[in-house]
Coordinates of C-alpha atoms in Angstrom, one line a residue:
M1 CA -118.9 47.7 -197.1
S2 CA -119.4 50.7 -195.3
D3 CA -123.4 52.0 -194.7
L4 CA -123.7 54.2 -197.9
A5 CA -127.1 55.2 -196.9
G6 CA -128.0 59.1 -196.4
P7 CA -126.5 62.5 -197.5
R8 CA -122.8 62.5 -197.5
I9 CA -120.0 65.1 -197.1
L10 CA -116.7 63.6 -199.1
Q11 CA -113.2 65.5 -198.3
F12 CA -110.6 65.2 -200.2
C13 CA -107.2 65.2 -199.2
H14 CA -103.9 65.5 -201.4
C15 CA -102.0 62.5 -199.3
H16 CA -101.9 61.7 -195.1
Y17 CA -98.0 63.0 -194.4
G18 CA -97.4 65.4 -191.4
P19 CA -100.0 67.3 -190.4
F20 CA -102.3 66.3 -193.6
A21 CA -104.1 63.2 -191.6
D22 CA -104.9 65.4 -188.4
V23 CA -106.2 68.3 -191.0
A24 CA -109.0 65.4 -192.0
R25 CA -109.4 64.8 -188.8
Q26 CA -110.3 68.7 -188.1
Y27 CA -112.9 68.6 -191.2
A28 CA -114.6 65.4 -190.4
V29 CA -115.1 66.4 -186.6
L30 CA -117.1 69.6 -187.9
F31 CA -120.0 67.3 -189.2
R32 CA -120.7 65.3 -185.9
D33 CA -123.6 65.1 -184.4
T34 CA -125.3 66.7 -188.3
P35 CA -127.1 64.7 -190.8
Y36 CA -124.2 64.5 -192.8
K37 CA -121.5 61.4 -192.7
V38 CA -118.6 62.0 -193.9
T39 CA -115.9 60.3 -196.3
T40 CA -112.4 60.5 -197.1
V41 CA -110.2 59.9 -199.8
Y42 CA -106.5 60.3 -200.1
L43 CA -105.1 60.8 -203.1
T44 CA -101.6 59.8 -202.4
D45 CA -99.6 57.8 -199.8
P46 CA -100.4 53.9 -199.2
P47 CA -103.3 52.5 -196.6
D48 CA -102.5 53.4 -193.2
E49 CA -105.2 51.8 -190.0
A50 CA -103.3 54.3 -188.1
V51 CA -103.8 57.4 -190.5
A52 CA -107.3 55.8 -191.3
A53 CA -108.6 56.1 -187.0
Q54 CA -107.6 59.1 -187.2
S55 CA -108.9 61.0 -189.4
A56 CA -112.5 60.6 -187.5
S57 CA -114.4 59.8 -191.0
D58 CA -117.8 56.8 -191.8
E59 CA -115.3 55.7 -194.2
V60 CA -111.6 56.6 -195.9
I61 CA -110.6 55.8 -198.9
F62 CA -106.8 55.3 -200.3
L63 CA -106.5 56.2 -204.0
D64 CA -102.7 55.4 -203.6
Y65 CA -101.4 57.2 -206.2
D66 CA -97.9 57.9 -206.1
G67 CA -97.4 62.0 -206.5
R68 CA -96.0 61.1 -210.2
D69 CA -98.7 59.2 -211.1
V70 CA -100.9 62.6 -210.6
R71 CA -99.5 65.3 -212.8
G72 CA -100.6 66.7 -216.2
L73 CA -104.6 66.3 -216.5
K74 CA -105.5 63.0 -214.1
L75 CA -107.9 61.6 -215.6
D76 CA -107.9 58.8 -214.7
A77 CA -107.7 60.0 -210.6
M78 CA -111.3 62.3 -211.6
R79 CA -112.4 58.8 -212.8
R80 CA -112.3 57.1 -209.7
L81 CA -113.5 60.2 -208.0
R82 CA -116.4 59.6 -210.3
E83 CA -117.2 56.5 -209.4
I84 CA -116.9 56.9 -205.3
V85 CA -119.6 59.4 -205.7
A86 CA -121.3 58.1 -207.9
A87 CA -122.1 55.4 -205.5
R88 CA -123.5 57.8 -202.4
D89 CA -125.4 61.0 -202.4
V90 CA -122.5 63.7 -201.8
R91 CA -123.7 67.0 -200.9
L92 CA -120.6 68.7 -201.4
I93 CA -116.7 68.1 -201.5
L94 CA -114.5 69.5 -199.3
A95 CA -110.6 69.4 -201.1
H96 CA -107.2 70.1 -199.8
R97 CA -104.6 71.5 -201.7
F98 CA -104.7 72.6 -205.2
K99 CA -104.8 69.0 -207.0
P100 CA -107.3 67.5 -204.8
I101 CA -109.7 70.7 -206.3
H102 CA -108.6 70.4 -209.7
I103 CA -109.7 66.9 -209.9
A104 CA -113.1 67.6 -207.9
C105 CA -113.8 70.4 -209.8
W106 CA -113.0 69.2 -213.2
G107 CA -113.7 65.6 -212.7
T108 CA -117.7 66.3 -210.8
S109 CA -120.4 68.6 -210.6
L110 CA -121.0 68.5 -207.7
P111 CA -119.8 72.1 -205.4
I112 CA -117.0 72.5 -203.4
I113 CA -115.1 74.3 -200.7
G114 CA -111.1 74.2 -201.6
V115 CA -108.7 74.6 -198.6
H116 CA -105.6 76.5 -199.2
H117 CA -103.1 75.4 -196.9
A118 CA -99.9 77.7 -198.7
F119 CA -99.1 81.0 -200.7
G120 CA -99.1 81.2 -203.6
D121 CA -101.8 79.0 -205.5
Y122 CA -103.5 81.9 -208.0
E123 CA -100.3 83.8 -208.7
R124 CA -100.3 81.3 -212.2
L125 CA -102.0 82.2 -214.9
T126 CA -103.3 79.0 -215.4
H127 CA -104.3 78.4 -212.0
K128 CA -106.3 82.4 -212.3
L129 CA -108.5 80.4 -215.6
F130 CA -109.8 77.5 -213.6
A131 CA -110.8 79.8 -210.2
R132 CA -112.5 82.2 -213.3
W133 CA -114.1 78.7 -214.8
F134 CA -115.4 77.2 -211.8
H135 CA -116.0 80.5 -210.1
K136 CA -120.1 79.6 -209.5
R137 CA -119.8 76.1 -207.8
L138 CA -116.3 76.9 -205.6
G139 CA -115.8 78.3 -203.2
L140 CA -111.7 78.8 -200.9
L141 CA -111.1 78.9 -197.0
G142 CA -107.3 79.8 -196.0
V143 CA -106.2 78.3 -193.3
S144 CA -105.2 82.2 -192.1
D145 CA -106.1 85.5 -193.4
A146 CA -103.0 85.5 -194.5
I147 CA -103.6 82.8 -197.4
R148 CA -106.7 84.4 -197.2
D149 CA -105.9 87.4 -198.5
D150 CA -103.4 86.0 -200.5
I151 CA -106.1 84.3 -202.7
R152 CA -107.8 87.5 -203.0
R153 CA -104.8 88.9 -203.9
G154 CA -104.9 86.5 -207.2
V155 CA -108.8 86.3 -207.5
P156 CA -110.0 90.1 -207.3
A157 CA -112.7 89.5 -209.0
W158 CA -114.1 87.1 -206.4
P159 CA -116.5 88.4 -203.6
A160 CA -114.9 88.7 -200.6
D161 CA -117.9 85.5 -198.9
R162 CA -116.8 83.2 -202.1
I163 CA -113.2 83.5 -200.0
E164 CA -113.0 82.4 -196.4
T165 CA -110.6 81.7 -193.7
L166 CA -111.1 78.6 -191.3
H167 CA -108.7 78.4 -188.9
N168 CA -106.6 75.6 -188.1
R169 CA -107.1 74.2 -184.6
I170 CA -106.4 71.6 -182.3
D171 CA -108.7 69.1 -180.0
V172 CA -107.5 71.0 -177.2
D173 CA -108.5 68.3 -174.7
A174 CA -106.6 65.1 -176.5
V175 CA -103.3 67.2 -177.2
R176 CA -103.3 67.6 -173.1
G177 CA -104.2 64.6 -172.1
G178 CA -101.2 63.5 -174.4
L179 CA -98.7 65.4 -173.5
L180 CA -95.9 64.0 -171.4
P181 CA -94.5 65.5 -167.8
R182 CA -91.9 67.8 -167.6
A183 CA -89.8 65.6 -166.8
A184 CA -90.4 62.4 -169.1
A185 CA -90.4 65.3 -171.7
R186 CA -86.7 65.5 -171.5
A187 CA -85.6 62.3 -170.8
R188 CA -87.8 61.5 -174.2
L189 CA -85.6 63.6 -175.8
G190 CA -82.2 63.8 -173.9
L191 CA -82.4 67.0 -172.1
P192 CA -80.9 67.5 -169.1
Q193 CA -83.2 68.2 -166.3
E194 CA -82.6 71.3 -164.6
A195 CA -81.4 73.5 -167.9
L196 CA -83.3 75.9 -169.5
V197 CA -84.2 74.4 -172.9
I198 CA -86.0 76.9 -175.8
G199 CA -87.7 74.4 -178.5
N200 CA -88.0 74.9 -182.3
V201 CA -90.1 72.4 -183.9
G202 CA -89.8 71.7 -187.7
R203 CA -88.2 71.2 -191.4
L204 CA -85.1 72.3 -191.5
H205 CA -85.7 74.1 -194.2
P206 CA -85.2 78.1 -195.3
D207 CA -89.2 78.5 -194.7
K208 CA -88.3 77.8 -191.4
D209 CA -85.2 79.9 -191.0
Q210 CA -83.7 78.7 -188.3
A211 CA -81.0 80.1 -189.5
T212 CA -81.9 83.3 -187.2
L213 CA -83.2 81.6 -184.6
L214 CA -78.8 80.1 -184.5
R215 CA -77.3 83.9 -184.9
A216 CA -80.4 84.6 -182.2
F217 CA -79.4 82.3 -179.3
A218 CA -75.3 83.4 -180.0
R219 CA -76.2 86.9 -179.2
A220 CA -78.4 86.0 -176.0
R221 CA -75.9 82.7 -174.7
S222 CA -73.8 85.5 -172.3
A223 CA -76.7 86.3 -170.9
L224 CA -79.1 83.2 -170.6
P225 CA -78.5 80.9 -167.4
A226 CA -75.8 78.8 -167.4
G227 CA -76.1 75.8 -169.1
A228 CA -79.1 77.0 -171.9
L229 CA -79.8 75.2 -174.7
L230 CA -81.1 75.0 -177.8
A231 CA -83.0 72.2 -178.5
I232 CA -84.4 71.7 -182.9
L233 CA -86.7 69.4 -183.5
G234 CA -86.9 68.6 -187.3
K235 CA -84.5 66.6 -190.2
G236 CA -84.4 68.5 -194.1
R237 CA -82.2 69.3 -196.0
L238 CA -80.1 72.0 -194.1
E239 CA -79.3 70.3 -191.5
Q240 CA -75.9 70.3 -192.1
K241 CA -75.3 73.6 -193.3
L242 CA -76.9 74.4 -189.6
K243 CA -75.1 72.8 -188.2
A244 CA -71.9 74.1 -189.7
Q245 CA -72.7 77.4 -188.9
A246 CA -73.8 76.5 -185.4
A247 CA -70.1 75.5 -184.9
E248 CA -68.9 78.7 -186.8
L249 CA -71.2 81.0 -183.8
G250 CA -69.3 79.3 -181.2
I251 CA -72.4 77.1 -179.5
A252 CA -72.6 73.9 -181.4
E253 CA -71.9 72.6 -177.8
Q254 CA -75.5 73.9 -176.3
V255 CA -77.6 73.4 -179.8
R256 CA -79.6 69.7 -180.1
F257 CA -80.6 68.9 -183.2
L258 CA -83.0 66.2 -182.5
G259 CA -84.2 65.1 -186.0
Q260 CA -87.3 63.9 -186.2
V261 CA -89.2 63.0 -183.3
P262 CA -92.5 61.1 -183.6
E263 CA -95.6 63.4 -182.2
A264 CA -92.8 65.2 -181.2
W265 CA -96.0 67.8 -179.4
R266 CA -96.1 65.2 -176.6
A267 CA -93.1 66.9 -175.5
F268 CA -93.4 69.7 -176.1
P269 CA -93.3 70.3 -171.7
A270 CA -89.2 70.0 -172.1
F271 CA -89.1 73.3 -173.5
D272 CA -88.8 76.5 -171.4
L273 CA -89.8 78.6 -174.6
F274 CA -91.0 78.2 -177.6
A275 CA -89.5 79.7 -180.5
L276 CA -90.9 80.0 -184.8
S277 CA -88.3 81.8 -186.4
S278 CA -90.6 81.0 -190.1
D279 CA -90.4 83.2 -193.2
H280 CA -94.3 83.9 -193.8
E281 CA -95.5 80.5 -192.1
P282 CA -99.1 80.1 -193.5
F283 CA -100.3 78.9 -190.0
G284 CA -98.5 77.6 -187.2
M285 CA -99.8 74.3 -186.0
V286 CA -96.9 74.3 -184.2
L287 CA -97.4 77.0 -181.9
L288 CA -101.7 75.5 -181.1
E289 CA -99.4 72.9 -179.6
A290 CA -96.7 74.5 -177.7
M291 CA -100.0 77.3 -176.2
A292 CA -102.1 74.0 -175.3
A293 CA -98.6 72.7 -173.5
E294 CA -99.1 75.6 -171.6
V295 CA -95.0 76.8 -172.9
P296 CA -94.4 80.3 -174.0
V297 CA -93.7 81.2 -177.2
I298 CA -92.4 83.8 -179.4
A299 CA -92.6 84.4 -183.8
T300 CA -92.1 86.0 -186.7
H301 CA -94.6 89.0 -187.5
C302 CA -95.3 87.3 -190.4
G303 CA -97.5 85.0 -192.7
G304 CA -100.6 83.4 -189.6
A305 CA -98.5 83.3 -187.1
P306 CA -99.5 86.8 -185.6
E307 CA -103.1 85.5 -185.9
V308 CA -102.2 82.2 -184.0
V309 CA -100.5 84.6 -180.9
G310 CA -102.4 87.3 -180.9
E311 CA -102.0 89.0 -177.1
C312 CA -100.9 85.7 -175.9
G313 CA -97.0 85.6 -177.6
A314 CA -94.4 87.8 -178.3
L315 CA -93.2 88.6 -182.3
F316 CA -90.4 89.9 -183.6
P317 CA -89.7 91.2 -187.2
L318 CA -88.6 88.2 -189.6
G319 CA -85.1 87.6 -189.8
D320 CA -83.9 90.3 -186.8
D321 CA -82.0 88.1 -185.0
A322 CA -81.8 91.1 -182.1
A323 CA -84.7 91.8 -181.6
L324 CA -85.8 88.0 -181.6
A325 CA -82.8 87.2 -178.8
A326 CA -83.9 90.7 -176.5
L327 CA -86.7 88.3 -176.5
L328 CA -85.3 85.6 -176.1
L329 CA -83.7 87.1 -172.6
Q330 CA -87.5 89.1 -171.8
Q331 CA -88.9 85.8 -171.8
A332 CA -86.3 83.9 -169.8
A333 CA -86.3 86.0 -166.7
W334 CA -90.5 86.2 -166.8
Q335 CA -90.8 85.4 -162.8
P336 CA -93.1 82.4 -161.9
E337 CA -96.3 84.3 -161.3
Q338 CA -95.2 86.7 -165.5
R339 CA -95.2 82.5 -166.8
R340 CA -98.2 81.5 -165.3
A341 CA -100.2 84.9 -166.4
A342 CA -99.2 84.9 -169.6
T343 CA -99.4 80.5 -170.5
Q344 CA -102.8 80.8 -169.0
A345 CA -104.0 83.5 -171.4
A346 CA -102.7 81.6 -174.2
L347 CA -104.4 78.5 -173.6
A348 CA -107.5 80.1 -173.1
R349 CA -107.3 82.0 -176.5
V350 CA -106.7 77.9 -177.9
R351 CA -109.3 77.3 -176.3
T352 CA -111.6 79.8 -177.3
A353 CA -110.1 80.7 -181.1
F354 CA -108.7 77.3 -182.4
S355 CA -110.6 74.9 -180.7
D356 CA -112.8 72.2 -182.7
E357 CA -116.0 73.6 -181.0
A358 CA -115.2 77.2 -182.5
A359 CA -114.3 76.3 -185.6
R360 CA -117.6 74.0 -186.1
S361 CA -119.5 77.7 -185.2
R362 CA -117.7 79.4 -187.8
F363 CA -118.1 76.9 -190.3
F364 CA -121.9 76.4 -190.6
A365 CA -122.3 80.1 -190.4
L366 CA -120.4 81.5 -193.7
P367 CA -123.0 82.8 -196.2
M368 CA -120.6 79.5 -198.8
V369 CA -121.5 76.1 -196.3
R370 CA -125.1 77.9 -195.5
A371 CA -125.8 78.0 -199.6
V372 CA -125.1 74.5 -200.3
L373 CA -125.7 72.7 -196.1
G374 CA -128.9 75.5 -195.4
H375 CA -128.5 76.2 -192.0
T376 CA -127.2 72.1 -191.2
N377 CA -128.4 71.7 -187.4
H378 CA -124.6 70.6 -185.1
A379 CA -124.4 70.5 -181.1

């Protein structure tokens, strides 16, 4: 039984699949060296010891609902959350995604900061009315300015300081410490050691728009170094369609569909370039991982990607395969000193703007946080 004494932050997460266990870690470590302990509660997904460790929290609770169990009113989830709160001195709830925000607001009377990781959460009238009802004790964060602005458009009557940005981030030193050497990364992915390799990581889904990347690679292939490859890591419902597209474009032999790769970020040194062709990526965590691995990045000029790469990466218009092909050729032709300068600048940007330390300073300066926690001492 955990020691439940002392003031506490309750972090309420929808699930822990994909990137969300690390999201929990990102918010839990904000409270290191403060008076607050952190209890992290996962609404869905089964108990998992590795997830509990990754969550970096003083206490982790798995409610273990199936997604179907928390449709509609979610009264049982509200009851269980109230029981957790009643046994602890909870000062603030951090809720990730709309469903946990909804449960926390209806199930408790505590101040809540809701963190949004996707576009469109306040397009529905019922969600707009929900925000209006709870606006006195609810603050909202977007993981990018693009998400923040989307929320502000959905609830325009809210004051700006109740809808702010707190970017996603990584533990830069931990990520860099876990990277495989280039040769080992290529061996893990089954890639030849000498080829130029363009990497892409993401679900094979329309949102990720690998179709544009395939067209761009086909345009650029004849001018790329002999043997150049496109490596796509991920699974999804478009896999067969994308493979058929590669065959139609005549590049099937040069495109490697590598499936789901556990801890794919560790193998990023296998890539000479990283290209993200997503349609309105809410943030672009893989861009941070590529930048931390010192891989040049190219991304779509929409969503949160421009905020991530800043001046340290190349951007192209959504769906513009000709522009993407030109950038692939440009970066493939870089001399070693050009590449080194670009990747060092990108790594410095990650450390400055997207580290745990940068987020901690930003978080405790937010008016919505100071209104609840005051001037909390933090390292």
